[in-house]
CSV table of C-alpha atoms in Angstrom, one decimal:
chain,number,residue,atom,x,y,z
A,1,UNK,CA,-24.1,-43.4,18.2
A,2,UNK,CA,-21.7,-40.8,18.5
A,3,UNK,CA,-21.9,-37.6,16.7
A,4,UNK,CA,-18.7,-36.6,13.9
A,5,UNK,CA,-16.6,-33.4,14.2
A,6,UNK,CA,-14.6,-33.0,10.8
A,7,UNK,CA,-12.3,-30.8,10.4
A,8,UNK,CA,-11.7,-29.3,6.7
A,9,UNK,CA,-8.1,-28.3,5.7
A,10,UNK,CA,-5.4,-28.6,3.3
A,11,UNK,CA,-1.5,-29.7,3.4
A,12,UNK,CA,0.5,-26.7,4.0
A,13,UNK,CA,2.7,-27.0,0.7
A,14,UNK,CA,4.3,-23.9,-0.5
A,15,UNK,CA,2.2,-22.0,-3.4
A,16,UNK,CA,-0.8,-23.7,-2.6
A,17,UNK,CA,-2.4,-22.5,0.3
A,18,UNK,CA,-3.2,-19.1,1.5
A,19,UNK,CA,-2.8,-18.0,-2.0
A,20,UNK,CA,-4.3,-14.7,-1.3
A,21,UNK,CA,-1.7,-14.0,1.5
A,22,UNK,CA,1.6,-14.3,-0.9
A,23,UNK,CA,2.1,-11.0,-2.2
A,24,UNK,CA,2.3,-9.6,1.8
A,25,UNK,CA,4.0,-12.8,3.3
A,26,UNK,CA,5.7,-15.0,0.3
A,27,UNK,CA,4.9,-18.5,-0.3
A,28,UNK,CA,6.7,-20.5,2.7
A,29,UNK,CA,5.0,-17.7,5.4
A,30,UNK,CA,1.6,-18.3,3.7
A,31,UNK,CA,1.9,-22.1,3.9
A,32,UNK,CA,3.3,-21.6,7.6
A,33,UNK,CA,0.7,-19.6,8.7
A,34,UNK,CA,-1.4,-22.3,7.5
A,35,UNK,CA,0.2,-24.6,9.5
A,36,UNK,CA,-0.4,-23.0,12.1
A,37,UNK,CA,-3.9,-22.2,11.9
A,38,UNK,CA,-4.9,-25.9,11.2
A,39,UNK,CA,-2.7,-27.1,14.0
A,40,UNK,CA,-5.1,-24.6,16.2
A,41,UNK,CA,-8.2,-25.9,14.8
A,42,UNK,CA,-7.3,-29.9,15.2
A,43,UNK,CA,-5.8,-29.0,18.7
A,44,UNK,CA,-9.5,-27.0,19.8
A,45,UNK,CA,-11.1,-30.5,18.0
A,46,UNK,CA,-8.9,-33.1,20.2
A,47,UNK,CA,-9.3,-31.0,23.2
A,48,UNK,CA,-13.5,-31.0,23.0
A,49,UNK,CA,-13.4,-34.3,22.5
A,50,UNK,CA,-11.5,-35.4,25.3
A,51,UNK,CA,-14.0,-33.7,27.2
A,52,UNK,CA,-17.0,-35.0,25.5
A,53,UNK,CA,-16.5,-39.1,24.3
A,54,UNK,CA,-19.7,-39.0,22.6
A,55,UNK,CA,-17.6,-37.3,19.3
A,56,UNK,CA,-14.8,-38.3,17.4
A,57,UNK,CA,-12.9,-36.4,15.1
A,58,UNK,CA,-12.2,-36.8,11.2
A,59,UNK,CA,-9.4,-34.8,9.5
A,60,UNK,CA,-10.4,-34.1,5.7
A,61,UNK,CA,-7.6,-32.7,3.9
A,62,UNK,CA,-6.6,-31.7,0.1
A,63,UNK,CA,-2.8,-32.3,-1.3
A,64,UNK,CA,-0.7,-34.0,0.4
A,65,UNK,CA,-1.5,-37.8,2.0
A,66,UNK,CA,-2.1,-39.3,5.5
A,67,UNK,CA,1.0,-40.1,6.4
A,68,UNK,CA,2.1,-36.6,5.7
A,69,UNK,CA,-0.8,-35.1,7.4
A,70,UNK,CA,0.1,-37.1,10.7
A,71,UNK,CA,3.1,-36.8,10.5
A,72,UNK,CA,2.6,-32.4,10.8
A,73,UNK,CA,-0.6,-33.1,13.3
A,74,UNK,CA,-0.1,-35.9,14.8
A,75,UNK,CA,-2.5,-39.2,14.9
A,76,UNK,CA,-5.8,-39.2,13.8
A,77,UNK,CA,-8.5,-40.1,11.2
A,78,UNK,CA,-7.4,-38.6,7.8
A,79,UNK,CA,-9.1,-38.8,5.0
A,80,UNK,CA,-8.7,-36.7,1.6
A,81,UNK,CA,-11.3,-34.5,0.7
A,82,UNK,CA,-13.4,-35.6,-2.4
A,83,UNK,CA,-13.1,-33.2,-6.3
A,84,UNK,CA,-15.3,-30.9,-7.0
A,85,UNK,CA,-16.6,-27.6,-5.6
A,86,UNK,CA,-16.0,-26.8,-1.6
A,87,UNK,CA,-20.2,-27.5,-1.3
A,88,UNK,CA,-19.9,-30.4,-3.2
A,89,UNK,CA,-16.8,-31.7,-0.9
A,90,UNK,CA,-18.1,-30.6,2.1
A,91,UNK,CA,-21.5,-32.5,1.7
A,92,UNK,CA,-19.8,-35.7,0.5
A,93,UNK,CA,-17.8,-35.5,4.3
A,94,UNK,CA,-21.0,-35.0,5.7
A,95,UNK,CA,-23.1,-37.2,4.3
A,96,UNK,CA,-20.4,-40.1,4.6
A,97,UNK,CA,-20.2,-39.8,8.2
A,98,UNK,CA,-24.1,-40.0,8.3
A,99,UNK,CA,-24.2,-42.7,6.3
A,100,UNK,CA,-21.4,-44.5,8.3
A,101,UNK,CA,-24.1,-44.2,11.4
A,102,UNK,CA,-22.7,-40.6,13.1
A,103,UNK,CA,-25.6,-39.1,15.0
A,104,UNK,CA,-24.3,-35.6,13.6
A,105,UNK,CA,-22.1,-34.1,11.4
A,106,UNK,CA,-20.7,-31.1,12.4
A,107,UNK,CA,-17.8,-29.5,9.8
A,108,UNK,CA,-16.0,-26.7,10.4
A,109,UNK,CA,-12.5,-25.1,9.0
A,110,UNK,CA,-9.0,-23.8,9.8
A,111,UNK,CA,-9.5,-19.9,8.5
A,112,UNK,CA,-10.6,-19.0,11.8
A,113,UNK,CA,-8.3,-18.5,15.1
A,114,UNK,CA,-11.0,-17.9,16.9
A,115,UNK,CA,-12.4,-21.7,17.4
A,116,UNK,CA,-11.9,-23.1,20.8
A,117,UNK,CA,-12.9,-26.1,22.4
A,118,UNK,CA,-15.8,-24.3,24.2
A,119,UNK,CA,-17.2,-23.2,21.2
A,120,UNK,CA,-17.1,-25.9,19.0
A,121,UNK,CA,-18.7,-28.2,22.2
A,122,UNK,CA,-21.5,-24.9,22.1
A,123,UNK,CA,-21.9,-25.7,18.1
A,124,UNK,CA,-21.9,-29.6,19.1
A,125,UNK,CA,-24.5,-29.1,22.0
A,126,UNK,CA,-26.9,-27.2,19.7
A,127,UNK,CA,-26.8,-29.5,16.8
A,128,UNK,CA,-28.8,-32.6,19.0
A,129,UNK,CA,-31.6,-29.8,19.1
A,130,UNK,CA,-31.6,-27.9,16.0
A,131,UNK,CA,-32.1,-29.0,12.0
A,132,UNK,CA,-29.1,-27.0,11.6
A,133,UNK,CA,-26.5,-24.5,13.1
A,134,UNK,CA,-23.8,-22.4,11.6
A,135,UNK,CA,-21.1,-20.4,12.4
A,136,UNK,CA,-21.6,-17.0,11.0
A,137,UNK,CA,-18.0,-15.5,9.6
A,138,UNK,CA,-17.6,-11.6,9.4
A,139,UNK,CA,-16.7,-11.9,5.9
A,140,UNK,CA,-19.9,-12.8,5.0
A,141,UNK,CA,-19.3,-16.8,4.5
A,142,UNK,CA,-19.8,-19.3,7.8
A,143,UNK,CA,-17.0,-20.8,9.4
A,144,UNK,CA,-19.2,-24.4,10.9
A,145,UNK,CA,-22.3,-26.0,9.8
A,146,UNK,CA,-23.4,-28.7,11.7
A,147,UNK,CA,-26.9,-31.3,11.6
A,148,UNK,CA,-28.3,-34.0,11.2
A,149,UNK,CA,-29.5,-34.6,8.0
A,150,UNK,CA,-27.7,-32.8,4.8
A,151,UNK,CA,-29.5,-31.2,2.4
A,152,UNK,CA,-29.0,-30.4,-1.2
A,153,UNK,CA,-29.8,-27.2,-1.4
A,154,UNK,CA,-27.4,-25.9,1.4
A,155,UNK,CA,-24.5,-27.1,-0.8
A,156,UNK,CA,-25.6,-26.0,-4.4
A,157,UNK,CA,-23.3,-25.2,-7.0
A,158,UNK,CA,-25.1,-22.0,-7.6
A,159,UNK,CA,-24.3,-20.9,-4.1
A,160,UNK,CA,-21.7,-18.0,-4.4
A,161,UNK,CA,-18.4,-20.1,-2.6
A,162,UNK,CA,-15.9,-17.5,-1.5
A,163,UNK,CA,-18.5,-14.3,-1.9
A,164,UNK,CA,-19.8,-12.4,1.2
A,165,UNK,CA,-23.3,-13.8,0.3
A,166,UNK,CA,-22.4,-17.5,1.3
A,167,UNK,CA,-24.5,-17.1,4.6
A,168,UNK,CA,-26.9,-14.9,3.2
A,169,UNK,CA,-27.9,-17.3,0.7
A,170,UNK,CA,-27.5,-20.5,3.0
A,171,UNK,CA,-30.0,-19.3,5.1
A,172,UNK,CA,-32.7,-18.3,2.2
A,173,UNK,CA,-32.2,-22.1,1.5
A,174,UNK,CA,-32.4,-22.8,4.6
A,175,UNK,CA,-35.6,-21.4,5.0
A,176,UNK,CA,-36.9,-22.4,2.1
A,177,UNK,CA,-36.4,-25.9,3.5
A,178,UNK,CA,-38.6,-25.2,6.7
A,179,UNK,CA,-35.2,-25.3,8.9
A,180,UNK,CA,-34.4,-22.9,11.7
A,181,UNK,CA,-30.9,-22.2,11.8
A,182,UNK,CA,-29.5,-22.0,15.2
A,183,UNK,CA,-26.4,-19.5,14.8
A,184,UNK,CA,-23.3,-19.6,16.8
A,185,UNK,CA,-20.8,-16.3,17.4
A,186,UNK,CA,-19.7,-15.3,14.2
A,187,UNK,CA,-15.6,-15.0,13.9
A,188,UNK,CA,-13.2,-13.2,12.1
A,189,UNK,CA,-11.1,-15.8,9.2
A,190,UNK,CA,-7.6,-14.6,7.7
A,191,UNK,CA,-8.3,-15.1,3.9
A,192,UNK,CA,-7.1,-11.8,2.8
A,193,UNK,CA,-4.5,-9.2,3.4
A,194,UNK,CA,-6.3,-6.9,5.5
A,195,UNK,CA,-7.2,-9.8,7.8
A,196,UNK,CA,-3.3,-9.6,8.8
A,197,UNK,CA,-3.4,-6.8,10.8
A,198,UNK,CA,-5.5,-8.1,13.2
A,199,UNK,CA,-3.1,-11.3,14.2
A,200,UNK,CA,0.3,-9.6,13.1
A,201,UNK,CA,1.3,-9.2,16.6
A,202,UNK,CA,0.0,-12.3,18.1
A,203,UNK,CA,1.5,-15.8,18.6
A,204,UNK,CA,0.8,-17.1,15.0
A,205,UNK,CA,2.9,-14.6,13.3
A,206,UNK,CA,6.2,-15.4,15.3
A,207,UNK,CA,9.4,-17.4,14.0
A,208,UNK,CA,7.2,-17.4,10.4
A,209,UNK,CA,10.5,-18.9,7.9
A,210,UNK,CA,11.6,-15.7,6.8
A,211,UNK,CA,10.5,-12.0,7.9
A,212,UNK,CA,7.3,-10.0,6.9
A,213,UNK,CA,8.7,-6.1,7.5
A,214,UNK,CA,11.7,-5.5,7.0
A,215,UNK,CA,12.9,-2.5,9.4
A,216,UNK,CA,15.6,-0.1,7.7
A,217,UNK,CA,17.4,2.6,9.8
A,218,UNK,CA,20.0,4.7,7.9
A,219,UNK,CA,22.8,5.9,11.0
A,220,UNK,CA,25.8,7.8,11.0
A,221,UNK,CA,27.2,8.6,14.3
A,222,UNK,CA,24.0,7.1,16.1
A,223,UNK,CA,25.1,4.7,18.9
A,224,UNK,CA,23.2,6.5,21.5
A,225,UNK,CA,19.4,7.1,19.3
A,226,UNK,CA,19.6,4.0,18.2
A,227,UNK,CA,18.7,1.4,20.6
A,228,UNK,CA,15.4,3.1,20.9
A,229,UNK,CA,14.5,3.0,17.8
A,230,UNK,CA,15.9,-1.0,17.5
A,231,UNK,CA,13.0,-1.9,20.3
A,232,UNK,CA,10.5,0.4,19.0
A,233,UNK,CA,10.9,-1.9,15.9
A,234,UNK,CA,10.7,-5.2,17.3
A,235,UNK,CA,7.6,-7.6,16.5
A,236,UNK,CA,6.9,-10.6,15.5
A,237,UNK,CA,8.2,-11.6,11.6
A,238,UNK,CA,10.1,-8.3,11.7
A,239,UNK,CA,13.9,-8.3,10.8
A,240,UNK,CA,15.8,-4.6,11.5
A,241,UNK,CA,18.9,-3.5,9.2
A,242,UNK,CA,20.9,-1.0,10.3
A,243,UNK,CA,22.3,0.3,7.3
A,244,UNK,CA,25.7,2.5,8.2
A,245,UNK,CA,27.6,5.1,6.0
A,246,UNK,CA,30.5,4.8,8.3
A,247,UNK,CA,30.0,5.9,11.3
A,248,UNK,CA,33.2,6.9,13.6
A,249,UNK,CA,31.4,5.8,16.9
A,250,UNK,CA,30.1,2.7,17.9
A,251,UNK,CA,26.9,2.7,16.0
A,252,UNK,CA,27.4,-1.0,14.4
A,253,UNK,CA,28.3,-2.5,17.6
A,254,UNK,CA,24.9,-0.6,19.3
A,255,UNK,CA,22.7,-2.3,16.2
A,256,UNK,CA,24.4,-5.5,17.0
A,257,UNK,CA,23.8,-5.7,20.9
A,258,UNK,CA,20.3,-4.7,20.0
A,259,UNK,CA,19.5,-7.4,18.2
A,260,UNK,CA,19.6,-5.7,14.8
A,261,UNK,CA,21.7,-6.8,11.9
A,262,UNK,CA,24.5,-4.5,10.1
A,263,UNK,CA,24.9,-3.2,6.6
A,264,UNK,CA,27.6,-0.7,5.6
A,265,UNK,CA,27.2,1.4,2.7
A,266,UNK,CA,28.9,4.3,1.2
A,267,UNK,CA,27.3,7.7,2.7
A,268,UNK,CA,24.0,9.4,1.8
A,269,UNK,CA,20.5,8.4,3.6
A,270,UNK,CA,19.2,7.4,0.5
A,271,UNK,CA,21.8,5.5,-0.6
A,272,UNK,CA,22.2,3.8,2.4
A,273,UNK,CA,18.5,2.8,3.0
A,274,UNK,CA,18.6,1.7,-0.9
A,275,UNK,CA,21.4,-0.9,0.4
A,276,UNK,CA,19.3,-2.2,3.4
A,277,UNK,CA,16.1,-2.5,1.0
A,278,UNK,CA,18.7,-4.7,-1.0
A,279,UNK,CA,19.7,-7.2,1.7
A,280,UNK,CA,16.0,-7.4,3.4
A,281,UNK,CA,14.3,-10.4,2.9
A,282,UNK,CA,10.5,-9.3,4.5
A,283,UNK,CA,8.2,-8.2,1.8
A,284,UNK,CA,7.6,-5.0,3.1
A,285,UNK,CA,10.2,-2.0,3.7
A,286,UNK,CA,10.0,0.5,6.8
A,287,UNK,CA,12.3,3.3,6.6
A,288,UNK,CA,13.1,4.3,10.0
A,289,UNK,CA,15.1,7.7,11.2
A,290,UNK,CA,17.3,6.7,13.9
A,291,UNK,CA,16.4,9.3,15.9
A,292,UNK,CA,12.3,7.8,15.5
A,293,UNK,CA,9.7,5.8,17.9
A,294,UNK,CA,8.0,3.2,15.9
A,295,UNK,CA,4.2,3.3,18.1
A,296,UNK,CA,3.5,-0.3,19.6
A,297,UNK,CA,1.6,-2.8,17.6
A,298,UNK,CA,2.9,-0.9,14.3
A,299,UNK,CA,2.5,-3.8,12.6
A,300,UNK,CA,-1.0,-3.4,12.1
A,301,UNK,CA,-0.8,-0.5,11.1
A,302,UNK,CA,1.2,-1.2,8.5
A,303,UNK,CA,-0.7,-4.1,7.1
A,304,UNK,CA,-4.2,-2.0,7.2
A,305,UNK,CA,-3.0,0.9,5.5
A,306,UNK,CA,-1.2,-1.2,2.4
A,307,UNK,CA,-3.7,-3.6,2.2
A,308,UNK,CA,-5.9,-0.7,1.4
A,309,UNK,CA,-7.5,-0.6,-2.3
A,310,UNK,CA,-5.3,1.5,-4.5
A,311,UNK,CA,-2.1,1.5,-1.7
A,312,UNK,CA,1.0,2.2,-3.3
A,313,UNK,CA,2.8,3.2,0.3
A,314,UNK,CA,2.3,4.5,3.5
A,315,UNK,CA,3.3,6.4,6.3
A,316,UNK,CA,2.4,7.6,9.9
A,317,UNK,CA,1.5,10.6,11.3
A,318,UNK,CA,3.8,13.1,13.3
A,319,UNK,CA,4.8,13.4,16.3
A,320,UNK,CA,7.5,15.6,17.8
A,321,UNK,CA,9.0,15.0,21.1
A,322,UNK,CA,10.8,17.4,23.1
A,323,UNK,CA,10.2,21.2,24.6
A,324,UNK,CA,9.7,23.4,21.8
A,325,UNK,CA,6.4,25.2,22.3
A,326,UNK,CA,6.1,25.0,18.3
A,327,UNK,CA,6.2,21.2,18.6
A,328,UNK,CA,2.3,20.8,18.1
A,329,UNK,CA,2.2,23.1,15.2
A,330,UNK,CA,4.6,21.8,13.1
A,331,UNK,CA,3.0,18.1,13.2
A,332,UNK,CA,-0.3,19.6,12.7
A,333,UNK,CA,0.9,21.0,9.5
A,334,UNK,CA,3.1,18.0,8.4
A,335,UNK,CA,0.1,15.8,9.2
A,336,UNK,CA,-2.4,18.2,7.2
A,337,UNK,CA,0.4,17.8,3.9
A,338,UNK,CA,0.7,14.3,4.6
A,339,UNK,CA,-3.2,13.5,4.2
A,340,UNK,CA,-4.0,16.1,2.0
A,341,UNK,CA,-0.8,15.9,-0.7
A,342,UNK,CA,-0.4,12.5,0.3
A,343,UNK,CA,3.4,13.9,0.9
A,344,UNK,CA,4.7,12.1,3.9
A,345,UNK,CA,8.3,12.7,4.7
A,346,UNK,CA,11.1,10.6,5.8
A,347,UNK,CA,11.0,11.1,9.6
A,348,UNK,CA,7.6,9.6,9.2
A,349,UNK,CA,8.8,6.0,9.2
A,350,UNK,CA,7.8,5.5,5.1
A,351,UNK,CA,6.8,1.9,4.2
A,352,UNK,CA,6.0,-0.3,1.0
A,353,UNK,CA,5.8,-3.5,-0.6
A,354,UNK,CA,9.2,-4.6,-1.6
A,355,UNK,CA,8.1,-5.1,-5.1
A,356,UNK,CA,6.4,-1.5,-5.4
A,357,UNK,CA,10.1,0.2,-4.2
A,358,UNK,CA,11.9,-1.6,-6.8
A,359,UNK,CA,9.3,-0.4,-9.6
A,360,UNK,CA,9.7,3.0,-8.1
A,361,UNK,CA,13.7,2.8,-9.1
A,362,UNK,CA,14.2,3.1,-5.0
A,363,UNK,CA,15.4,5.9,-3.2
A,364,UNK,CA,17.1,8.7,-5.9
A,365,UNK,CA,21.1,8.6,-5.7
A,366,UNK,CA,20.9,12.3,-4.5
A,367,UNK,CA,22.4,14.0,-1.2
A,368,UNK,CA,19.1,15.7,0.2
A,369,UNK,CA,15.1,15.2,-0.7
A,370,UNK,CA,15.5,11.7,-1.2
A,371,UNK,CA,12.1,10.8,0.7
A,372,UNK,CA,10.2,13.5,-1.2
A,373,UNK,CA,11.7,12.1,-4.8
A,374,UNK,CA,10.5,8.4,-3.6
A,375,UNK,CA,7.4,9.7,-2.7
A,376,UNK,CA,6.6,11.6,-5.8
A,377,UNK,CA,7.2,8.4,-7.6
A,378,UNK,CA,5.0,6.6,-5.4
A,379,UNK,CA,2.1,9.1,-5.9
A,380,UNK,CA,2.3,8.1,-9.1
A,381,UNK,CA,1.9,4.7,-8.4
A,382,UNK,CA,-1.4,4.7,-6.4
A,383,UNK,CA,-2.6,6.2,-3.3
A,384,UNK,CA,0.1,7.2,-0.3
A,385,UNK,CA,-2.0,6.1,2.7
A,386,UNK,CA,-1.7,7.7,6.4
A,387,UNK,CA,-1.8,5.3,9.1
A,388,UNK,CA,-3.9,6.8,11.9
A,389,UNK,CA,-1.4,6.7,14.9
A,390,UNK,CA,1.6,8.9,15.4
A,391,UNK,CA,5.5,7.9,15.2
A,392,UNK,CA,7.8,10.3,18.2
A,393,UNK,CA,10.6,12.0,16.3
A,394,UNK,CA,13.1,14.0,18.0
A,395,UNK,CA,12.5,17.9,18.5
A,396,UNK,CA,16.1,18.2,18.0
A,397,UNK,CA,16.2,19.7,14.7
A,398,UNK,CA,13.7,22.7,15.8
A,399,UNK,CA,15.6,23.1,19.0
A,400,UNK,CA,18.8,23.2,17.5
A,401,UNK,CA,17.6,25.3,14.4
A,402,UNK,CA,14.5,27.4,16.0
A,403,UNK,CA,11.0,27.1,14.3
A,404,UNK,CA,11.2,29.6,11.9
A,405,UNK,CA,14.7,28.9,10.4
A,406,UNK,CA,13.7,25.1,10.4
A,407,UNK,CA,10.3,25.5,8.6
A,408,UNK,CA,12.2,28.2,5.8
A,409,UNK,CA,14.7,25.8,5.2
A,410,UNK,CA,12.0,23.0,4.5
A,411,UNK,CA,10.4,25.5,2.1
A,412,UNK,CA,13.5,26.4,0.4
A,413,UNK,CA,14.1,22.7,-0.5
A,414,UNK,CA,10.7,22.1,-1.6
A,415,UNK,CA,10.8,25.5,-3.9
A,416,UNK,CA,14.2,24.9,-5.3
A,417,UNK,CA,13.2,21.1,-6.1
A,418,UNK,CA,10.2,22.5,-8.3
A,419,UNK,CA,12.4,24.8,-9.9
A,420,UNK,CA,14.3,22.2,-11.2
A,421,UNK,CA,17.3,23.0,-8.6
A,422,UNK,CA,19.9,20.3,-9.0
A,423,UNK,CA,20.2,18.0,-5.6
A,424,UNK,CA,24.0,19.3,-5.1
A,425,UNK,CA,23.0,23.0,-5.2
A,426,UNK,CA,20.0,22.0,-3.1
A,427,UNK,CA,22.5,20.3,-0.4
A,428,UNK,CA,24.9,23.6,-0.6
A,429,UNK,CA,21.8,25.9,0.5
A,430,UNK,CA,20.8,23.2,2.6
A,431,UNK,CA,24.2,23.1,4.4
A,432,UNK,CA,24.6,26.9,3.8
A,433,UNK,CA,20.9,28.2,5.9
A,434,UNK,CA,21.9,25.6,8.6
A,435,UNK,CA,25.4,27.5,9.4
């Protein structure tokens, strides 16, 4: 008798699956990441059992039909999964195949990029000499459970489905059954948020339908910056708008050979980054200077810090290239605000959820501060998180300036703003210290 590997999974329809995912990657990259997760999971099926004849794989999906399921995966054995709670569906698939003479069942689902042939052949090998194995999740569920004989207990409908206690209390039941679990590696599943930053730069977040972060870099006059900053900013699902106040060089034709796509707008850094914000279609904004390094895998970063409880925004630390022996200072103090006033400034490559920005009203329609007025309204809105890794921004201001008449202009912006200074009088000192 040969033993049954099914594999439980849904149709990838848009608003349906991955629900959890939308507010970071909208409904068509949720349902495509899905997709591609259960394509993963059937492939890792078919290949074990090519090697191993003595299984045969059954597809159990939810919405949807056969015909469309084959049609996105291919031939196979589809059936659609039974009502009811996930235990009570995934014991009906088991105990079916049982019933139907399998040797073994042996379920397992698509939340998990982790499952490879090897391992599920490792979870198959172990079930012909074990009551029962699982396949231990980091979130605190199982991602496989596999034997020989189902049991009502292990698929309760007090059991806690979707909780971080799923294992825990499978194995009290388990126990209290007289069985002895074999356990398998446990993996890492993408349910939530924060579980994005760990694949956002891998294969399964590339050529999603429609972007994730969308880049913005305000220029004027910054043909020869700007290409660094364009690859800096490339990853997968990332889009980069190049958002131009007119500049007389060939800053637009630079963004375009880059790879990046152009925006004009009337001038003002604000204003201009407001206009990019208005044409991106990724659910999260990154305002980058032009004259900024993105670090690799930023990503990541990104997705960790706003996925955070409480996240309104985010930021990352400072870096300063160039030779001023000041350099170290000055980021020591701007990363010290940054954490401590959560007040993170522009040149720190700023990012938010799309829909937070437009609550905040965007960036003010003022000629200086515009990053500290956003922020301030941000603040407002929940916590202003600090990523943990540095951008490189350009020393030039310090070397062109010196320390001392850089970091006293700063102050005098950030005094005359809490004394109620208006933005044009700000941008008349501003313009006035700097001659």
């Amino acid at each position: 008798m040969k033993g049954r590997l099914i594999v439980f999974t849904r149709f990838p329809e848009p608003g349906r699956c991955k629900t959890r995912l939308i507010p970071f990657l909208g409904e068509k990259n949720a349902a495509g990441l899905h997709r591609r997760m259960s394509a993963l999971a059937i492939g890792a099926a078919r290949d074990f059992c090519r090697k191993d004849p003595d299984w045969e794989i059954e597809i159990r999906f939810s919405g949807g039909d056969a015909e469309k399921m084959a049609g996105l995966y291919g031939p196979g054995l589809f059936r659609p999964q039974s009502s009811g709670s996930l235990g009570r569906r995934m014991r009906e698939a088991m105990d079916r195949a049982l019933s139907k003479g399998a040797s073994r069942a042996v379920l397992f689902g698509c939340d998990c990029p982790g499952v490879s042939a090897d391992l599920l052949a490792r979870a198959c090998g172990l079930v012909k000499k074990n009551d029962l194995v699982l396949g231990p999740a980091l979130d605190g569920g199982y991602w496989l459970i596999g034997t020989g004989r189902t049991q009502e207990a292990l698929f309760s409908a007090d059991m806690p489905w979707g909780s971080d206690r799923v294992l825990e209390k499978t194995l009290a039941a388990a126990r209290s059954l007289g069985l002895s679990p074999a356990l398998l590696p446990p993996l890492a599943d993408v349910d939530l948020p924060s579980d994005l930053a760990r694949i956002f730069h891998s294969p399964l977040m590339a050529d999603l339908p429609e972007p994730v972060i969308s880049v913005i870099i305000p220029t004027l006059n910054e043909e020869k910056r700007l290409p660094a900053a364009i690859k800096s900013a490339r990853a997968p699902s990332t889009e980069i708008i190049v958002a131009d106040g007119g500049s007389a060089d060939a800053t637009l034709d630079a963004a375009r050979n880059a790879g990046a796509f152009g925006v004009l707008s009337p001038r003002g850094r604000g204003t201009q980054q407001n206009a990019g914000a208005a044409r991106a279609r990724g659910r999260i904004l990154l305002f980058l200077h032009a004259d900024t390094r993105l670090p690799e895998r930023f990503g990541a970063d990104v997705i960790d810090m706003l996925s955070r409880p409480g996240a309104s925004a985010g930021a990352f630390r400072l870096g300063i290239s160039g030779s001023h022996p000041a350099r170290g200072m000055v980021a020591f103090f701007a990363n010290l605000r940054s954490a401590w006033l959560q007040l993170p400034y522009g040149d720190q490559a700023l990012f938010v959820l799309k829909d937070v920005f437009e609550k905040a009203g965007g960036f003010p329609d003022a000629p200086i501060m515009e990053d500290y007025e956003l922020v301030l309204k941000l603040k407002k809105m929940g916590r202003v998180r600090l990523a943990s890794r540095a951008v490189s921004t350009s020393g030039r201001r310090w070397d062109e300036l010196g320390f001392f008449k850089t970091l006293l202009i700063n102050q005098a912006m950030i005094m005359g703003r809490r004394l109620k200074v208006g933005p044009k009088t700000l941008e008349k000192w501003y313009r006035y210290f700097k001659s």
